[in-house]
Coordinates of C-alpha atoms and ligand atoms in Angstrom, one line a residue:
X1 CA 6.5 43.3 -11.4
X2 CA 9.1 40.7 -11.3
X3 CA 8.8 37.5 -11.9
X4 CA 9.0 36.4 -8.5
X5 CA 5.6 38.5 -7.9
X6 CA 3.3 37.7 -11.4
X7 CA 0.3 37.8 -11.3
X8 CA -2.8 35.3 -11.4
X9 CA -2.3 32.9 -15.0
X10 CA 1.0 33.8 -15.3
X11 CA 2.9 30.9 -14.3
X12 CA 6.5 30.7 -14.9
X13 CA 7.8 27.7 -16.7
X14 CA 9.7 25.3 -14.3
X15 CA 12.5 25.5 -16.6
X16 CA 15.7 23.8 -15.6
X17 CA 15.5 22.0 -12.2
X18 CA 18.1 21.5 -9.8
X19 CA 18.2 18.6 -7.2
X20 CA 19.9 19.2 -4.2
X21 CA 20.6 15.6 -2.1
X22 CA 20.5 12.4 -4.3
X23 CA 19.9 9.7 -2.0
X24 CA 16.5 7.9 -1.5
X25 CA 14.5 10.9 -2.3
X26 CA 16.6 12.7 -4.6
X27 CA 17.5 10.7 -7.1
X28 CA 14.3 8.7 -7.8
X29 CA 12.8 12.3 -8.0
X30 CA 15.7 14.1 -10.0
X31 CA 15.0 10.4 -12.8
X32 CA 11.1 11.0 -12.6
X33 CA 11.7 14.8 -13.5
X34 CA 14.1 13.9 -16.7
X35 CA 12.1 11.2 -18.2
X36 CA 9.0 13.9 -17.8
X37 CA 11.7 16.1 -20.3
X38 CA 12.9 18.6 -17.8
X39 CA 16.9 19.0 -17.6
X40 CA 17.8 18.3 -14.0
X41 CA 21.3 18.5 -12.6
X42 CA 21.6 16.7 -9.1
X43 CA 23.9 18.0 -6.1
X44 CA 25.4 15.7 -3.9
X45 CA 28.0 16.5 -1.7
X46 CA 28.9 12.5 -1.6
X47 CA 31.3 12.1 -4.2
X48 CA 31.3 8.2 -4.5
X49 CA 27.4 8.5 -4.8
X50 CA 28.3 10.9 -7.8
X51 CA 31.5 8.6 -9.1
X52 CA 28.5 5.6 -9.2
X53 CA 25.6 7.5 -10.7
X54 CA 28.5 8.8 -13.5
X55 CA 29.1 4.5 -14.7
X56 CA 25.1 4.3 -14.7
X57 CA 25.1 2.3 -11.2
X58 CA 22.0 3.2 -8.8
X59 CA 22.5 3.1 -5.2
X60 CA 18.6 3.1 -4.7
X61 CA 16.9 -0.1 -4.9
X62 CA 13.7 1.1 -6.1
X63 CA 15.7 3.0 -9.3
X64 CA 16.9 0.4 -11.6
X65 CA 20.4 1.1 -13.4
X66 CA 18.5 0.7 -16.4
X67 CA 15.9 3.7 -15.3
X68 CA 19.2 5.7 -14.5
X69 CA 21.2 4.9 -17.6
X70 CA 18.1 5.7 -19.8
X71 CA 17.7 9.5 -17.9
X72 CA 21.8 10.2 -18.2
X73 CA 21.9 8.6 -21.9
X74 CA 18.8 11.3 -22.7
X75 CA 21.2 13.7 -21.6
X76 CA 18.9 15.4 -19.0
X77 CA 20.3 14.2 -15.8
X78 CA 23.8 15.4 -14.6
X79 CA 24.4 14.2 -11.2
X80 CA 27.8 16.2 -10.0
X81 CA 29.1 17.4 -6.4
X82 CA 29.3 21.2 -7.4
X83 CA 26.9 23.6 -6.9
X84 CA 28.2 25.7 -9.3
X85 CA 24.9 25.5 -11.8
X86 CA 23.2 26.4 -9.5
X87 CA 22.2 29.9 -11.3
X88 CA 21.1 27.9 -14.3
X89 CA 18.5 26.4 -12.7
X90 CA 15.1 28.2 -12.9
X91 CA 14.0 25.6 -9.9
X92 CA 15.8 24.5 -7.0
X93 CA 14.6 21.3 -4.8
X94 CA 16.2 20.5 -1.6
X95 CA 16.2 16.5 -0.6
X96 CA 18.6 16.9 1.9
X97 CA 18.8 14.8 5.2
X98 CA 17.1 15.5 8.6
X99 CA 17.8 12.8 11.3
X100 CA 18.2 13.5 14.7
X101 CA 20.8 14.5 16.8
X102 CA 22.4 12.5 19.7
X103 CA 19.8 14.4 22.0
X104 CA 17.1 13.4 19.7
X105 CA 16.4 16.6 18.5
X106 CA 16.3 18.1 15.3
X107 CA 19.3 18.2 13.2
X108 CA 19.6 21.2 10.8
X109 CA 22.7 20.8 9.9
X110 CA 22.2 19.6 6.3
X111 CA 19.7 21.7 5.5
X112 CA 21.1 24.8 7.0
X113 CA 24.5 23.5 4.5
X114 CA 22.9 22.9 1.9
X115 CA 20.6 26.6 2.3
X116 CA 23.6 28.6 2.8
X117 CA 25.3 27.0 -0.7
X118 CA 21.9 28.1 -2.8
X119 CA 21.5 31.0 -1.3
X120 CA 24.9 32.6 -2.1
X121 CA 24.0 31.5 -5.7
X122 CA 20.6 32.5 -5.5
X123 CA 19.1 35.0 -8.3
X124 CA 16.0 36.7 -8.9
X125 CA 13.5 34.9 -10.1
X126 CA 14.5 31.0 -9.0
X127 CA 12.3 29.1 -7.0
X128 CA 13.5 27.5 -3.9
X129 CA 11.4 24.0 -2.8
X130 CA 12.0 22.0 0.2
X131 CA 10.9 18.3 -0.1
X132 CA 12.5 17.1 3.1
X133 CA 10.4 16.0 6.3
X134 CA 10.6 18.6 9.5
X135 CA 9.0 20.7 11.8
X136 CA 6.3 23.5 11.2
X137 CA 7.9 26.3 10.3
X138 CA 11.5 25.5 9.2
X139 CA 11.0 26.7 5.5
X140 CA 9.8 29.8 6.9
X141 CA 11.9 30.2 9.8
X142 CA 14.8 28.6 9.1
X143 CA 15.4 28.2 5.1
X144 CA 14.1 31.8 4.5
X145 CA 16.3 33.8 6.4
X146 CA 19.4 31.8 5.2
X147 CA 18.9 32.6 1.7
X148 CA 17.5 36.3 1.9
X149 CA 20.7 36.6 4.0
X150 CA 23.2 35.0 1.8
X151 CA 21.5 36.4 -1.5
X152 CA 20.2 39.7 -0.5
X153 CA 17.3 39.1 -2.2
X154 CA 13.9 39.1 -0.7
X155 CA 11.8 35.9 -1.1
X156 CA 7.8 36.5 -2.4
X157 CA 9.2 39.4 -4.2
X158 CA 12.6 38.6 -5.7
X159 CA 12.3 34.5 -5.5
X160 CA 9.2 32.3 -4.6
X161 CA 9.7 29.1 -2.1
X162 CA 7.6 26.4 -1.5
X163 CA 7.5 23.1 0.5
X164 CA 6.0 19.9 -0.3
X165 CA 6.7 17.0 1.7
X166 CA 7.6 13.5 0.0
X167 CA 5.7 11.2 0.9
X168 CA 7.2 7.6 -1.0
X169 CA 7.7 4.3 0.6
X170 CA 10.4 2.0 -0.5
X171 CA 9.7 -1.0 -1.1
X172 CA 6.4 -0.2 -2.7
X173 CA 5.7 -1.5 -6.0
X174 CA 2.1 -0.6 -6.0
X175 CA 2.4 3.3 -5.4
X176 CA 5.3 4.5 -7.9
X177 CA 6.2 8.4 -7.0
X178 CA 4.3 10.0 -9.5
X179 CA 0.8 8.4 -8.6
X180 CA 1.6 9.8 -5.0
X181 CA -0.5 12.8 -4.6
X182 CA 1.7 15.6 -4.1
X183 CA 1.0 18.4 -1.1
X184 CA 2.0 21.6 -2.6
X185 CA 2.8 25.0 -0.4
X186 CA 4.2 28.5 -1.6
X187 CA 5.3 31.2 0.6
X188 CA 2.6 34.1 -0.9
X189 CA 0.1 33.0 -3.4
X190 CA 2.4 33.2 -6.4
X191 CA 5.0 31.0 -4.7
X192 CA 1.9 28.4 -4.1
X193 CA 1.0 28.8 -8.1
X194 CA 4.7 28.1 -9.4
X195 CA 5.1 25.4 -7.0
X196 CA 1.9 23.6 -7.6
X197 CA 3.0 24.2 -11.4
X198 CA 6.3 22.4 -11.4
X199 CA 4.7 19.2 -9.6
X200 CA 1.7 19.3 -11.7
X201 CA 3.7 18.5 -14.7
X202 CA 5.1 15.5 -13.5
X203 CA 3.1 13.9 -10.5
X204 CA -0.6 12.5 -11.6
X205 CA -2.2 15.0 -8.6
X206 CA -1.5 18.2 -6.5
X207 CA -2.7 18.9 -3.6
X208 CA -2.8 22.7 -2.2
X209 CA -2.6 23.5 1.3
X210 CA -2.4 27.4 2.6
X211 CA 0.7 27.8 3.7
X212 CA 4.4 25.7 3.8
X213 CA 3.6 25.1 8.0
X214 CA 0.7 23.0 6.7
X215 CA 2.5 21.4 4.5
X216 CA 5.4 20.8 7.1
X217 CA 2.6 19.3 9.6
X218 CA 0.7 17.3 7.5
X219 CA 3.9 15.0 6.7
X220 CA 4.2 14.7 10.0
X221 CA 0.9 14.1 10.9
X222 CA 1.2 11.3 8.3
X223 CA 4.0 9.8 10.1
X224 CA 3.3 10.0 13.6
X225 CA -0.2 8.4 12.6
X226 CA 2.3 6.0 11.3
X227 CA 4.0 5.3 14.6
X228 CA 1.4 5.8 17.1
X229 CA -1.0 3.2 15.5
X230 CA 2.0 0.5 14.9
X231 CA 3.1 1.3 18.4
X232 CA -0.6 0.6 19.6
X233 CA -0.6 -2.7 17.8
X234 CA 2.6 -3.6 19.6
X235 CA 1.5 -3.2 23.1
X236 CA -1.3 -4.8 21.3
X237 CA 0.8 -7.4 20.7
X238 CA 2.2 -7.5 23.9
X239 CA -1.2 -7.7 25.8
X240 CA -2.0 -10.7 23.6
X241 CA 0.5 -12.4 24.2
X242 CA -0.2 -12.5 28.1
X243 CA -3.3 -13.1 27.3
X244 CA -2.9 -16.5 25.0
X245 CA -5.0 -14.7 22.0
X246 CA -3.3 -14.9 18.2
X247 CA -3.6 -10.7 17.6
X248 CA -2.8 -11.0 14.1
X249 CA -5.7 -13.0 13.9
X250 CA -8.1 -10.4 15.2
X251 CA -6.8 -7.9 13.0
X252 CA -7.7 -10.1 10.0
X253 CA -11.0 -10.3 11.4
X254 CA -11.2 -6.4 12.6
X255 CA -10.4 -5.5 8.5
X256 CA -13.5 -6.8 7.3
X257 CA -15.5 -3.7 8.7
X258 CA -16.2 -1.8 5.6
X259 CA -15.1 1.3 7.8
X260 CA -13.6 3.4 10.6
X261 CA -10.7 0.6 11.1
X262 CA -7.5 0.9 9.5
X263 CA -4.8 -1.9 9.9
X264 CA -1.7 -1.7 11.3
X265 CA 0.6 -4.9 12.4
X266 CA 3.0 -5.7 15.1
X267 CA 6.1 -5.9 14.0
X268 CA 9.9 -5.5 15.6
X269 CA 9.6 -2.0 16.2
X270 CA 9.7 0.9 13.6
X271 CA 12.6 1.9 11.9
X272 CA 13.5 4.2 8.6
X273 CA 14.7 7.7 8.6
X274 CA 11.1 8.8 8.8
X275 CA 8.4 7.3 11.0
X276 CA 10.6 7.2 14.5
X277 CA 11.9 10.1 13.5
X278 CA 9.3 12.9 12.2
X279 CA 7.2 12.6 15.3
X280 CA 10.0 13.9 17.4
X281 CA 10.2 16.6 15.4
X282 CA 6.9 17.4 16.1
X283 CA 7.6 17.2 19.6
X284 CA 10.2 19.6 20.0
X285 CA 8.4 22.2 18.2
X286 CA 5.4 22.0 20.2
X287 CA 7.8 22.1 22.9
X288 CA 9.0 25.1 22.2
X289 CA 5.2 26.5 22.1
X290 CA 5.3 24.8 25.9
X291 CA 2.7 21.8 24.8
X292 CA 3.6 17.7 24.1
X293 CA 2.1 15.1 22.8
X294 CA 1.2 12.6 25.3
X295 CA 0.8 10.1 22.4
X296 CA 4.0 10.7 20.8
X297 CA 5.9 10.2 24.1
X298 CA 4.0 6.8 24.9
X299 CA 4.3 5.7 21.0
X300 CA 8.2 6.5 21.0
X301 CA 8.7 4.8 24.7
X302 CA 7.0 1.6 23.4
X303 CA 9.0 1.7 20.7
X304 CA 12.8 2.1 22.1
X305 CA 11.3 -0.9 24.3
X306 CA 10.8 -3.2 21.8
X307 CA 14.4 -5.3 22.2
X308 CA 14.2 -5.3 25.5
X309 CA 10.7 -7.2 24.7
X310 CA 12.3 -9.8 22.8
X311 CA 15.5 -10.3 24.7
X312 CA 13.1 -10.9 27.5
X313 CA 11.0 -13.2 25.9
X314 CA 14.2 -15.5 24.6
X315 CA 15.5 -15.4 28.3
X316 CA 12.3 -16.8 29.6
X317 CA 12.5 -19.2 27.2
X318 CA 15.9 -20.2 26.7
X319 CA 17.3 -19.1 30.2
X320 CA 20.8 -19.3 30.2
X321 CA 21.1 -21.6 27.3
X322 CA 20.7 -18.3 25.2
X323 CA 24.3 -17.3 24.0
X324 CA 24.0 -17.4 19.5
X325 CA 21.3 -15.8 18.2
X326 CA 21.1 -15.5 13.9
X327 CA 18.9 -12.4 12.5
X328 CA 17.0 -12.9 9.5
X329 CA 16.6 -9.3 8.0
X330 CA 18.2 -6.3 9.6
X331 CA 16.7 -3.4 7.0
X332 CA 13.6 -2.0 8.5
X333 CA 11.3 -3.2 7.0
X334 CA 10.1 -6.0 3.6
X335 CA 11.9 -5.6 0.5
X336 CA 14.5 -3.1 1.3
X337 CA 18.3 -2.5 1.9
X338 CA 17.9 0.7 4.3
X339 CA 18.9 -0.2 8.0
X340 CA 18.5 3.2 9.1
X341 CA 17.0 3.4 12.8
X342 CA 16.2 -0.5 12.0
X343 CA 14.6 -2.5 15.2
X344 CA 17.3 -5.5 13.9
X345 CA 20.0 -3.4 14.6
X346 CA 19.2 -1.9 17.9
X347 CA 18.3 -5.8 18.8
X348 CA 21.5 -6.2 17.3
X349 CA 23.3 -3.8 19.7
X350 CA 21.0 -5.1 22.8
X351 CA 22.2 -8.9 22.3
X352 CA 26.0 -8.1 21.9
X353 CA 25.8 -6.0 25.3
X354 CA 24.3 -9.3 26.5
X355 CA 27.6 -10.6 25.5
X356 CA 25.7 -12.8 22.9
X357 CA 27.2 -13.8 19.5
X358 CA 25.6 -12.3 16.8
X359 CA 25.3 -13.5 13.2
X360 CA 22.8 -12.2 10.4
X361 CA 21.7 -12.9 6.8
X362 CA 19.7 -10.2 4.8
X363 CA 20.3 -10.4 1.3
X364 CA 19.4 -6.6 0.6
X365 CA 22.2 -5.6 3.3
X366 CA 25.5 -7.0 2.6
X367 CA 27.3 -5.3 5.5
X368 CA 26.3 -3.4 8.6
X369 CA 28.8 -0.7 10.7
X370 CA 27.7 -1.8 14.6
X371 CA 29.5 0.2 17.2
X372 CA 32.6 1.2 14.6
X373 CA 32.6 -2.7 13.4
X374 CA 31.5 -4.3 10.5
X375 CA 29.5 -7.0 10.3
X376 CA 29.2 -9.0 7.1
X377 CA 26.0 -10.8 5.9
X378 CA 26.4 -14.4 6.6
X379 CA 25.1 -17.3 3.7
X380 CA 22.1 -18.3 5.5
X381 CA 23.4 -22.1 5.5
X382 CA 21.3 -25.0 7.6
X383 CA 24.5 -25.1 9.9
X384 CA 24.2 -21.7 10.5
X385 CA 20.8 -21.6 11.6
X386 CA 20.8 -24.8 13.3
X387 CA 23.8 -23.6 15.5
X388 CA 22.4 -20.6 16.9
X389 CA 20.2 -20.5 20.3
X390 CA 17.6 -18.3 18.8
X391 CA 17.1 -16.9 15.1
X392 CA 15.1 -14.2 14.8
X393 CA 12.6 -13.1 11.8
X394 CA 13.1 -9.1 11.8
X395 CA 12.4 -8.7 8.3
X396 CA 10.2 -10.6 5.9
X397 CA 12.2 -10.4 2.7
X398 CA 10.2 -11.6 -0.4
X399 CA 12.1 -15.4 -0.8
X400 CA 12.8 -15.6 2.9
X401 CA 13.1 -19.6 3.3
X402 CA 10.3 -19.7 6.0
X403 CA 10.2 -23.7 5.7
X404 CA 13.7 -24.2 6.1
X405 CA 13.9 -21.3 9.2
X406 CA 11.0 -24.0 10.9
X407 CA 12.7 -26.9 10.0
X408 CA 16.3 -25.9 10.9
X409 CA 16.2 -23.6 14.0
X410 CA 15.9 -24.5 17.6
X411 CA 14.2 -21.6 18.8
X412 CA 12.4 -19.3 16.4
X413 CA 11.5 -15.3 17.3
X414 CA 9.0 -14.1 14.6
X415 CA 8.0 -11.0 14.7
X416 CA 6.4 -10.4 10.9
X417 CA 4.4 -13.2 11.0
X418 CA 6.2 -15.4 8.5
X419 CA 5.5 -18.8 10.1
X420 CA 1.9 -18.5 10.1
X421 CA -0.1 -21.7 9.8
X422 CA 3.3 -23.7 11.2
X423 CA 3.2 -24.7 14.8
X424 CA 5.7 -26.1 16.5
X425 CA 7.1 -25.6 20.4
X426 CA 10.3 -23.8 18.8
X427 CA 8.1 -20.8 17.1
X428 CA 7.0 -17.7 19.2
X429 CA 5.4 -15.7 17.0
X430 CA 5.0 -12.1 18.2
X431 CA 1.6 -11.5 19.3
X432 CA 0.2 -14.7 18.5
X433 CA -0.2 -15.3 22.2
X434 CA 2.0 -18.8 22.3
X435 CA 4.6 -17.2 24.2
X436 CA 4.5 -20.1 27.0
X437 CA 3.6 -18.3 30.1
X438 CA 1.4 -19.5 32.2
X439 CA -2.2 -18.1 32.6
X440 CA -2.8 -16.4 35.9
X441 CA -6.5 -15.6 37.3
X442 CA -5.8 -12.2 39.0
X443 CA -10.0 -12.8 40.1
X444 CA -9.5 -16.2 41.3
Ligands
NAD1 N1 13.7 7.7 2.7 C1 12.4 7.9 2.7 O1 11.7 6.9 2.6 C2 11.8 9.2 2.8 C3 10.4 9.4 2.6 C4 9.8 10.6 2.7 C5 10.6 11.7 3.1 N2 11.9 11.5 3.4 C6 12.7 12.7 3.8 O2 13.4 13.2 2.7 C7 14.7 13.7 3.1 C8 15.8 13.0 2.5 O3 15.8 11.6 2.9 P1 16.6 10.5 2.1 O4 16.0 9.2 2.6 O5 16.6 10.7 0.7 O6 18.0 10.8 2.7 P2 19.4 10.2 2.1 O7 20.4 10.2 3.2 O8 19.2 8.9 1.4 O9 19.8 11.3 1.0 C9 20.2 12.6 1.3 C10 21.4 12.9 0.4 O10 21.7 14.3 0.7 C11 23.1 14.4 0.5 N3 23.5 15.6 1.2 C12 23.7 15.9 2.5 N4 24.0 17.1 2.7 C13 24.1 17.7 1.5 C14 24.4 19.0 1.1 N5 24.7 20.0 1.9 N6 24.4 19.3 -0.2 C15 24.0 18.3 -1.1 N7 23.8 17.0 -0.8 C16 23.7 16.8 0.5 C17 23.6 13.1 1.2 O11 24.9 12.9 0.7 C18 22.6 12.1 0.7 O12 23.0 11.5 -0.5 C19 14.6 13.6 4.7 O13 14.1 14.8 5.2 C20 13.7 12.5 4.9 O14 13.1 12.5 6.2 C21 12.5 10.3 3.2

């Protein structure tokens, strides 16, 4: 019996652990894994993210250089762009991308990349663990057949795999990745046991679940909770606003009930490499089993609508006097330098195609790429806010100068909820049904 195949209580030690993908996943994972005492090397086929995490520098807000310097000077983290120790590793965990493609479908190509590298490397006895976020079936279906291809090996009897999604949220400070339960799945029962066994030594709780296609769906079940129920609170939102009725205010009210309500806010629309993402993961899969989500398809529709929301609300406002608009905050969401899928910078795109002029301030984002240009975070001077048409609140950075936002813009587009308790004409608050229009009696 190898010991790919051992038995019940004979659990293979995790041993040496190689991180494949050191970005907002990896590397806060590959840090949590050294300070717990395993030796981790980490993969990244970006060589300035290596060249940085070499001189101690962290490219991950939520991983201090201190944290990082502490896990290289213990001499059990080696961040490097060469697979080549990969066979030293007794464990193998992919963190590797999976956006979507320009069709908005799944994109494999990083995982399929980084698959084919590990499994010409691969030797008996390794186990193989997918953290990232996709579809049911891709560690069996698509990571499986890649490395029994590339190896020759046969996985459940010559190597275990497993998948357990991550599940962190940057910008948290309350939930640190270890106190994160942690949903383990193995390929065959012994792949289950040696996966459950490497996260059990670091993360405060495991979580089994029967197979990796649970494992796959229940991420994405978190996520497109995610989306769906922010989505609802926008047309929410939206339906408020019509109405003249302050939403957030009812959601205050609706979280008293001790239970069966959850709250979720309005916001500009939901951005991040994860929650607009996974659910159209989901999608295509069940496509491909000839059934759809009816919810996802609203949730994600209501979503790519959200600029035109806003535009629309500015133009009714401001009319042709709208031609400067300022953004406050262009990351996706509090707290965070991450502008992936951001709402700010589709809003972004949708005002410049307006042939509006576009200035923004986020101090988490120095400089954003917009249609192969480069836009540079502007110092968020009074001039600077009391020049533009419209500034827009997108992201509610901890410090954001709320008072000086009322006191200085002309027109202000909130969307987070940051000038609560100031009135004034000049403030439309999303949702907070003060949008100006004027109330019609359909029943009159
Ligand atoms: N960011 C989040 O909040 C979050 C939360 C939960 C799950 N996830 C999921 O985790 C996965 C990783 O997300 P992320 O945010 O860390 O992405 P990221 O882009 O920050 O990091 C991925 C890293 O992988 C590297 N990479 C790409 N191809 C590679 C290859 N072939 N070999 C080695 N390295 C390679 C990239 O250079 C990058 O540094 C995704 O599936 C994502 O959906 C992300």
């Amino acid at each position: 019996m190898t010991q790919a195949q051992s038995g019940p209580g004979v659990i293979p030690d995790p041993g040496r652990i190689q991180i494949v993908g050191l970005g907002y996943v990896g590397l806060p994972l590959a840090v949590l894994f050294a300070e717990q005492g395993f030796f981790v090397t980490g993969v990244d086929v970006d060589k300035k993210k290596i060249e940085l995490l070499e001189k101690g520098r962290s490219y991950v807000k939520d991983l201090a250089d201190e944290e990082l310097g502490a896990a290289l000077a213990s001499g059990r983290f080696c961040p490097t762009a060469r697979y080549d120790d990969s066979a030293q590793a007794e464990t193998i965990i992919l963190c590797v991308p999976t956006p979507l493609s320009d069709r908005l479908t799944p994109d494999m190509s990083y995982l399929h990349a980084a698959v084919y590298e590990i499994g010409t490397r691969l030797r008996p006895g390794q186990l193989v663990v997918l953290e990232s976020s996709t579809y049911p079936g891709t560690t069996s279906e698509e990571m499986v057949p890649i490395l029994e291809r590339e190896s020759g090996l046969k996985a459940g009897l010559d190597f275990n795999v497993g998948y357990s999604p991550e599940r962190i949220d940057p910008g948290n400070t309350k939930y640190k990745v270890r106190d994160i339960p942690k949903v383990v799945s193995g390929l065959t029962p012994t792949c289950l046991r040696r996966t459950e066994a490497l996260y059990a030594r670091t993360f405060g709780q495991t979580v089994k679940v029967s197979s990796p296609e649970v494992a796959e769906m229940t991420k994405l079940l978190e996520n497109t909770y995610r989306l769906i129920n922010i989505s609802f609170m926008n047309e929410m939102a939206m339906l408020c606003d019509t109405m003249g009725i302050d939403l957030w205010e009812a959601i205050e009210a609706a979280k008293t009930k001790s239970f069966g309500y959850a709250a979720f806010y309005p916001g500009p629309g939901v951005g991040g490499h994860c929650i607009p993402v996974d659910p159209l993961y989901l999608q295509w899969k069940a496509c491909e089993f000839g059934t759809k989500s009816a919810f996802i398809e609203l949730a994600e529709k209501l979503n790519r609508n959200m600029a035109d929301y806003l535009l629309k609300r500015v133009q009714d406002r401001l009319g042709n006097g709208f031609r400067t608009a300022v953004i406050y905050g262009v990351a996706y969401k509090k707290d965070i330098g991450d502008v992936r899928e951001s709402a700010a910078i589709q809003l972004i795109e949708r005002l410049l195609d307006e042939g509006i002029h576009v200035a923004y301030h986020d101090p988490n984002v120095p400089v954003i790429r917009i249609r192969n240009r480069e836009i540079e975070s502007s110092e968020l001077s009074d001039e600077l806010l009391n020049k533009a048409d419209c500034v827009f609140i997108m992201a509610d950075h901890t410090g954001i100068p709320v008072q000086r936002i009322v006191s200085e813009a002309r027109f202000i587009v909130d969307t987070r909820n940051a000038t609560f308790g100031r009135n004034g004409e000049h403030i439309y608050r999303f949702g907070s049904g003060n949008v100006g229009l004027e109330r019609k009696n359909p029943h009159a």
